Amino acid sequence: MIIIAQQQPDGVIRYVSVPKFYNYDLPHILRNFYPKESRVSALIDLGNLVTLRPTPFGKPRDYYDKVYCRARIRDDKEKKGRHQPRYADSEEDLLKLETEGFLFKEGQWHHFKAGTLSASLPESLDNDKDNGLSGLEAIRMSADGQLHAIPESEISNWGMLVSKAKEDNEPYFIFRNERLIKTINHPLNRL
């Protein structure tokens, strides 16, 4: 999980979380669409998120909406207790959470990871050692309709998997525990 936090005028930190998976462009979205205190406050007011998108105002049409944030309470009807904004008494307490996140304070975004705060934002989120791909099996379908397993050693992160599928111009099927969870570059996805 990634933390998105905002320092209040009294120094208290309000924060929510969003899953890392499918939110690798989070630094770009925060930098470009959440530059002001009021927009950040509206974002934090949503509580924990499923996906971060350019605007917290309005409801997403579906799970894949590219404009509106998807909030666990508002959109997925999950219980408030676990998903409302949380509080840390100070910046030091926030950094003790030992997770990666972003803190909006004094009108700008800061990145923190492993207890260290930085004024510069990364271009995208670092991928962990397994890059969120552990437990996933990738299969590609060649032009002749044959299925081929893609060795884990050929794929270091999700972005590389998507790029490889587009470069090969072949559909990729991603499975977890023999269950299809995602298709990449499938002809039906391009309609």
PDB file of C-alpha atoms in Angstrom:
ATOM      1  CA  MET A   1       0.000   0.000   0.000  1.00  0.00           C
ATOM      2  CA  ILE A   2       1.057   3.556  -0.707  1.00  0.00           C
ATOM      3  CA  ILE A   3       0.237   6.393   1.687  1.00  0.00           C
ATOM      4  CA  ILE A   4      -1.111   9.749   0.468  1.00  0.00           C
ATOM      5  CA  ALA A   5      -0.886  12.286   3.279  1.00  0.00           C
ATOM      6  CA  GLN A   6      -1.549  15.956   3.957  1.00  0.00           C
ATOM      7  CA  GLN A   7      -0.098  18.048   6.764  1.00  0.00           C
ATOM      8  CA  GLN A   8      -2.743  20.126   8.540  1.00  0.00           C
ATOM      9  CA  PRO A   9      -2.050  23.700   9.800  1.00  0.00           C
ATOM     10  CA  ASP A  10      -1.570  22.340  13.354  1.00  0.00           C
ATOM     11  CA  GLY A  11       1.095  19.838  12.153  1.00  0.00           C
ATOM     12  CA  VAL A  12      -1.131  16.764  12.396  1.00  0.00           C
ATOM     13  CA  ILE A  13      -1.025  14.534   9.316  1.00  0.00           C
ATOM     14  CA  ARG A  14      -4.159  13.134   7.681  1.00  0.00           C
ATOM     15  CA  TYR A  15      -3.592  10.195   5.365  1.00  0.00           C
ATOM     16  CA  VAL A  16      -5.208   7.489   3.253  1.00  0.00           C
ATOM     17  CA  SER A  17      -3.834   4.497   1.382  1.00  0.00           C
ATOM     18  CA  VAL A  18      -4.035   3.246  -2.191  1.00  0.00           C
ATOM     19  CA  PRO A  19      -2.777  -0.099  -3.561  1.00  0.00           C
ATOM     20  CA  LYS A  20       0.496   0.037  -5.465  1.00  0.00           C
ATOM     21  CA  PHE A  21      -0.754  -2.341  -8.160  1.00  0.00           C
ATOM     22  CA  TYR A  22      -2.293  -0.387 -11.088  1.00  0.00           C
ATOM     23  CA  ASN A  23      -1.186   2.921  -9.528  1.00  0.00           C
ATOM     24  CA  TYR A  24       2.440   3.127 -10.722  1.00  0.00           C
ATOM     25  CA  ASP A  25       1.794   6.573 -12.273  1.00  0.00           C
ATOM     26  CA  LEU A  26       0.746   7.965  -8.891  1.00  0.00           C
ATOM     27  CA  PRO A  27       3.605  10.540  -8.645  1.00  0.00           C
ATOM     28  CA  HIS A  28       2.665  11.968 -12.053  1.00  0.00           C
ATOM     29  CA  ILE A  29      -1.018  12.254 -11.096  1.00  0.00           C
ATOM     30  CA  LEU A  30      -0.267  13.919  -7.742  1.00  0.00           C
ATOM     31  CA  ARG A  31       2.181  16.386  -9.287  1.00  0.00           C
ATOM     32  CA  ASN A  32      -0.104  17.425 -12.147  1.00  0.00           C
ATOM     33  CA  PHE A  33      -3.646  17.132 -10.805  1.00  0.00           C
ATOM     34  CA  TYR A  34      -3.267  17.766  -7.059  1.00  0.00           C
ATOM     35  CA  PRO A  35      -1.115  20.914  -6.788  1.00  0.00           C
ATOM     36  CA  LYS A  36      -3.419  22.772  -4.376  1.00  0.00           C
ATOM     37  CA  GLU A  37      -4.416  22.292  -0.772  1.00  0.00           C
ATOM     38  CA  SER A  38      -8.149  22.197  -1.591  1.00  0.00           C
ATOM     39  CA  ARG A  39      -7.819  19.371  -4.136  1.00  0.00           C
ATOM     40  CA  VAL A  40      -5.593  17.353  -1.803  1.00  0.00           C
ATOM     41  CA  SER A  41      -8.140  17.826   1.016  1.00  0.00           C
ATOM     42  CA  ALA A  42     -10.940  16.596  -1.264  1.00  0.00           C
ATOM     43  CA  LEU A  43      -8.827  13.554  -2.149  1.00  0.00           C
ATOM     44  CA  ILE A  44      -8.073  12.702   1.495  1.00  0.00           C
ATOM     45  CA  ASP A  45     -11.777  13.184   2.372  1.00  0.00           C
ATOM     46  CA  LEU A  46     -12.599  10.189   0.135  1.00  0.00           C
ATOM     47  CA  GLY A  47     -10.815   7.814   2.501  1.00  0.00           C
ATOM     48  CA  ASN A  48      -8.816   4.846   1.247  1.00  0.00           C
ATOM     49  CA  LEU A  49      -8.706   4.516  -2.515  1.00  0.00           C
ATOM     50  CA  VAL A  50      -8.797   1.661  -4.978  1.00  0.00           C
ATOM     51  CA  THR A  51      -7.373   3.806  -7.786  1.00  0.00           C
ATOM     52  CA  LEU A  52      -6.014   7.346  -7.917  1.00  0.00           C
ATOM     53  CA  ARG A  53      -7.190   9.339 -10.918  1.00  0.00           C
ATOM     54  CA  PRO A  54      -7.077  13.033 -11.932  1.00  0.00           C
ATOM     55  CA  THR A  55     -10.173  14.133 -10.012  1.00  0.00           C
ATOM     56  CA  PRO A  56     -11.768  13.225  -6.674  1.00  0.00           C
ATOM     57  CA  PHE A  57     -15.015  14.971  -7.677  1.00  0.00           C
ATOM     58  CA  GLY A  58     -17.618  12.706  -9.266  1.00  0.00           C
ATOM     59  CA  LYS A  59     -18.107   8.961  -9.348  1.00  0.00           C
ATOM     60  CA  PRO A  60     -16.339   6.577 -11.716  1.00  0.00           C
ATOM     61  CA  ARG A  61     -18.513   4.957 -14.386  1.00  0.00           C
ATOM     62  CA  ASP A  62     -16.886   1.581 -13.878  1.00  0.00           C
ATOM     63  CA  TYR A  63     -13.806  -0.046 -12.417  1.00  0.00           C
ATOM     64  CA  TYR A  64     -11.614   1.109 -15.319  1.00  0.00           C
ATOM     65  CA  ASP A  65     -12.598   4.787 -15.307  1.00  0.00           C
ATOM     66  CA  LYS A  66      -9.600   6.974 -16.210  1.00  0.00           C
ATOM     67  CA  VAL A  67     -10.957  10.286 -14.839  1.00  0.00           C
ATOM     68  CA  TYR A  68     -12.490   9.780 -11.385  1.00  0.00           C
ATOM     69  CA  CYS A  69     -10.836   8.297  -8.308  1.00  0.00           C
ATOM     70  CA  ARG A  70     -12.378   5.065  -7.064  1.00  0.00           C
ATOM     71  CA  ALA A  71     -12.891   5.207  -3.294  1.00  0.00           C
ATOM     72  CA  ARG A  72     -13.472   2.163  -1.110  1.00  0.00           C
ATOM     73  CA  ILE A  73     -16.263   3.793   0.928  1.00  0.00           C
ATOM     74  CA  ARG A  74     -18.060   5.914  -1.694  1.00  0.00           C
ATOM     75  CA  ASP A  75     -17.763   3.612  -4.715  1.00  0.00           C
ATOM     76  CA  ASP A  76     -17.227   0.097  -3.354  1.00  0.00           C
ATOM     77  CA  LYS A  77     -19.580   0.578  -0.375  1.00  0.00           C
ATOM     78  CA  GLU A  78     -17.025  -0.767   2.100  1.00  0.00           C
ATOM     79  CA  LYS A  79     -17.391   0.015   5.807  1.00  0.00           C
ATOM     80  CA  LYS A  80     -16.128   3.396   6.987  1.00  0.00           C
ATOM     81  CA  GLY A  81     -14.174   2.173  10.025  1.00  0.00           C
ATOM     82  CA  ARG A  82     -11.203   0.698   8.168  1.00  0.00           C
ATOM     83  CA  HIS A  83     -11.200   3.089   5.239  1.00  0.00           C
ATOM     84  CA  GLN A  84     -11.706   6.604   6.637  1.00  0.00           C
ATOM     85  CA  PRO A  85      -8.723   8.977   6.675  1.00  0.00           C
ATOM     86  CA  ARG A  86      -6.289   8.226   9.486  1.00  0.00           C
ATOM     87  CA  TYR A  87      -4.135  10.569  11.528  1.00  0.00           C
ATOM     88  CA  ALA A  88      -0.494  10.765  12.580  1.00  0.00           C
ATOM     89  CA  ASP A  89       0.461  13.264  15.291  1.00  0.00           C
ATOM     90  CA  SER A  90       3.511  14.477  13.393  1.00  0.00           C
ATOM     91  CA  GLU A  91       5.690  13.994  10.348  1.00  0.00           C
ATOM     92  CA  GLU A  92       8.003  11.779  12.428  1.00  0.00           C
ATOM     93  CA  ASP A  93       5.091   9.504  13.347  1.00  0.00           C
ATOM     94  CA  LEU A  94       4.115   9.231   9.675  1.00  0.00           C
ATOM     95  CA  LEU A  95       7.661   8.230   8.705  1.00  0.00           C
ATOM     96  CA  LYS A  96       7.616   5.511  11.383  1.00  0.00           C
ATOM     97  CA  LEU A  97       4.976   3.663   9.349  1.00  0.00           C
ATOM     98  CA  GLU A  98       7.903   2.249   7.316  1.00  0.00           C
ATOM     99  CA  THR A  99       6.049   2.348   4.032  1.00  0.00           C
ATOM    100  CA  GLU A 100       6.265   4.355   0.845  1.00  0.00           C
ATOM    101  CA  GLY A 101       4.127   7.420   0.394  1.00  0.00           C
ATOM    102  CA  PHE A 102       3.609  11.040  -0.524  1.00  0.00           C
ATOM    103  CA  LEU A 103       3.131  13.962   1.853  1.00  0.00           C
ATOM    104  CA  PHE A 104       1.641  17.301   0.796  1.00  0.00           C
ATOM    105  CA  LYS A 105       2.992  20.044   3.051  1.00  0.00           C
ATOM    106  CA  GLU A 106       3.741  23.726   2.608  1.00  0.00           C
ATOM    107  CA  GLY A 107       2.178  23.718  -0.862  1.00  0.00           C
ATOM    108  CA  GLN A 108       4.238  20.934  -2.396  1.00  0.00           C
ATOM    109  CA  TRP A 109       4.513  17.160  -2.588  1.00  0.00           C
ATOM    110  CA  HIS A 110       7.248  15.205  -0.809  1.00  0.00           C
ATOM    111  CA  HIS A 111       8.085  11.520  -1.261  1.00  0.00           C
ATOM    112  CA  PHE A 112       8.954   9.251   1.663  1.00  0.00           C
ATOM    113  CA  LYS A 113      10.251   5.723   1.786  1.00  0.00           C
ATOM    114  CA  ALA A 114      11.931   3.682   4.533  1.00  0.00           C
ATOM    115  CA  GLY A 115      11.628   6.562   6.995  1.00  0.00           C
ATOM    116  CA  THR A 116      13.300   9.161   4.741  1.00  0.00           C
ATOM    117  CA  LEU A 117      11.509  12.229   3.360  1.00  0.00           C
ATOM    118  CA  SER A 118      12.564  13.766   0.035  1.00  0.00           C
ATOM    119  CA  ALA A 119      11.376  16.980  -1.633  1.00  0.00           C
ATOM    120  CA  SER A 120      11.667  15.414  -5.094  1.00  0.00           C
ATOM    121  CA  LEU A 121       9.093  13.011  -6.492  1.00  0.00           C
ATOM    122  CA  PRO A 122      10.057   9.924  -8.479  1.00  0.00           C
ATOM    123  CA  GLU A 123       8.801   9.675 -12.069  1.00  0.00           C
ATOM    124  CA  SER A 124       6.901   6.499 -11.145  1.00  0.00           C
ATOM    125  CA  LEU A 125       6.737   4.154  -8.196  1.00  0.00           C
ATOM    126  CA  ASP A 126       9.653   1.797  -7.689  1.00  0.00           C
ATOM    127  CA  ASN A 127       8.777  -1.775  -8.268  1.00  0.00           C
ATOM    128  CA  ASP A 128       9.593  -4.204  -5.487  1.00  0.00           C
ATOM    129  CA  LYS A 129      11.889  -7.173  -6.076  1.00  0.00           C
ATOM    130  CA  ASP A 130       9.022  -9.257  -7.385  1.00  0.00           C
ATOM    131  CA  ASN A 131       7.411  -6.162  -8.965  1.00  0.00           C
ATOM    132  CA  GLY A 132       3.968  -7.311  -7.933  1.00  0.00           C
ATOM    133  CA  LEU A 133       4.308 -10.129 -10.466  1.00  0.00           C
ATOM    134  CA  SER A 134       4.979 -12.982  -8.058  1.00  0.00           C
ATOM    135  CA  GLY A 135       2.314 -15.619  -8.364  1.00  0.00           C
ATOM    136  CA  LEU A 136       1.407 -14.454 -11.852  1.00  0.00           C
ATOM    137  CA  GLU A 137       1.830 -16.540 -14.985  1.00  0.00           C
ATOM    138  CA  ALA A 138       2.084 -14.785 -18.352  1.00  0.00           C
ATOM    139  CA  ILE A 139       1.132 -16.605 -21.563  1.00  0.00           C
ATOM    140  CA  ARG A 140       1.369 -15.135 -25.058  1.00  0.00           C
ATOM    141  CA  MET A 141      -0.566 -16.204 -28.126  1.00  0.00           C
ATOM    142  CA  SER A 142       1.512 -16.212 -31.314  1.00  0.00           C
ATOM    143  CA  ALA A 143       0.080 -15.336 -34.727  1.00  0.00           C
ATOM    144  CA  ASP A 144      -0.477 -19.044 -35.482  1.00  0.00           C
ATOM    145  CA  GLY A 145      -2.668 -19.401 -32.357  1.00  0.00           C
ATOM    146  CA  GLN A 146      -0.081 -21.286 -30.283  1.00  0.00           C
ATOM    147  CA  LEU A 147       0.210 -20.478 -26.583  1.00  0.00           C
ATOM    148  CA  HIS A 148       3.676 -19.904 -25.101  1.00  0.00           C
ATOM    149  CA  ALA A 149       4.593 -19.379 -21.451  1.00  0.00           C
ATOM    150  CA  ILE A 150       6.769 -16.317 -20.856  1.00  0.00           C
ATOM    151  CA  PRO A 151       9.678 -17.089 -18.517  1.00  0.00           C
ATOM    152  CA  GLU A 152       9.744 -14.959 -15.372  1.00  0.00           C
ATOM    153  CA  SER A 153      13.338 -14.002 -16.151  1.00  0.00           C
ATOM    154  CA  GLU A 154      12.181 -12.103 -19.262  1.00  0.00           C
ATOM    155  CA  ILE A 155       9.841  -9.834 -17.308  1.00  0.00           C
ATOM    156  CA  SER A 156      11.099  -7.608 -14.521  1.00  0.00           C
ATOM    157  CA  ASN A 157       8.003  -5.438 -14.015  1.00  0.00           C
ATOM    158  CA  TRP A 158       4.448  -4.772 -15.152  1.00  0.00           C
ATOM    159  CA  GLY A 159       5.443  -1.945 -17.507  1.00  0.00           C
ATOM    160  CA  MET A 160       7.922  -4.211 -19.270  1.00  0.00           C
ATOM    161  CA  LEU A 161       5.224  -6.871 -19.688  1.00  0.00           C
ATOM    162  CA  VAL A 162       2.835  -4.375 -21.299  1.00  0.00           C
ATOM    163  CA  SER A 163       5.603  -2.992 -23.545  1.00  0.00           C
ATOM    164  CA  LYS A 164       6.652  -6.483 -24.640  1.00  0.00           C
ATOM    165  CA  ALA A 165       3.049  -7.384 -25.542  1.00  0.00           C
ATOM    166  CA  LYS A 166       2.702  -4.256 -27.676  1.00  0.00           C
ATOM    167  CA  GLU A 167       6.133  -4.690 -29.248  1.00  0.00           C
ATOM    168  CA  ASP A 168       5.381  -8.327 -30.146  1.00  0.00           C
ATOM    169  CA  ASN A 169       1.887  -7.282 -31.257  1.00  0.00           C
ATOM    170  CA  GLU A 170       0.530 -10.430 -29.627  1.00  0.00           C
ATOM    171  CA  PRO A 171      -2.155 -10.915 -26.978  1.00  0.00           C
ATOM    172  CA  TYR A 172      -0.834 -11.732 -23.511  1.00  0.00           C
ATOM    173  CA  PHE A 173      -2.942 -13.496 -20.902  1.00  0.00           C
ATOM    174  CA  ILE A 174      -2.088 -13.053 -17.229  1.00  0.00           C
ATOM    175  CA  PHE A 175      -3.165 -15.741 -14.775  1.00  0.00           C
ATOM    176  CA  ARG A 176      -3.051 -16.081 -10.999  1.00  0.00           C
ATOM    177  CA  ASN A 177      -3.699 -19.562  -9.646  1.00  0.00           C
ATOM    178  CA  GLU A 178      -4.989 -20.717 -13.039  1.00  0.00           C
ATOM    179  CA  ARG A 179      -7.521 -17.861 -13.119  1.00  0.00           C
ATOM    180  CA  LEU A 180      -7.388 -15.258 -15.895  1.00  0.00           C
ATOM    181  CA  ILE A 181      -6.995 -11.828 -14.291  1.00  0.00           C
ATOM    182  CA  LYS A 182      -5.901  -9.602 -17.188  1.00  0.00           C
ATOM    183  CA  THR A 183      -5.460  -9.554 -20.955  1.00  0.00           C
ATOM    184  CA  ILE A 184      -2.929  -7.253 -22.577  1.00  0.00           C
ATOM    185  CA  ASN A 185      -3.002  -6.225 -26.227  1.00  0.00           C
ATOM    186  CA  HIS A 186      -6.035  -8.416 -26.929  1.00  0.00           C
ATOM    187  CA  PRO A 187      -7.930  -7.412 -30.111  1.00  0.00           C
ATOM    188  CA  LEU A 188     -11.189  -6.987 -28.172  1.00  0.00           C
ATOM    189  CA  ASN A 189      -9.499  -4.510 -25.788  1.00  0.00           C
ATOM    190  CA  ARG A 190      -8.650  -2.252 -28.741  1.00  0.00           C
ATOM    191  CA  LEU A 191     -12.254  -1.672 -29.845  1.00  0.00           C
TER     192      LEU A 191
END
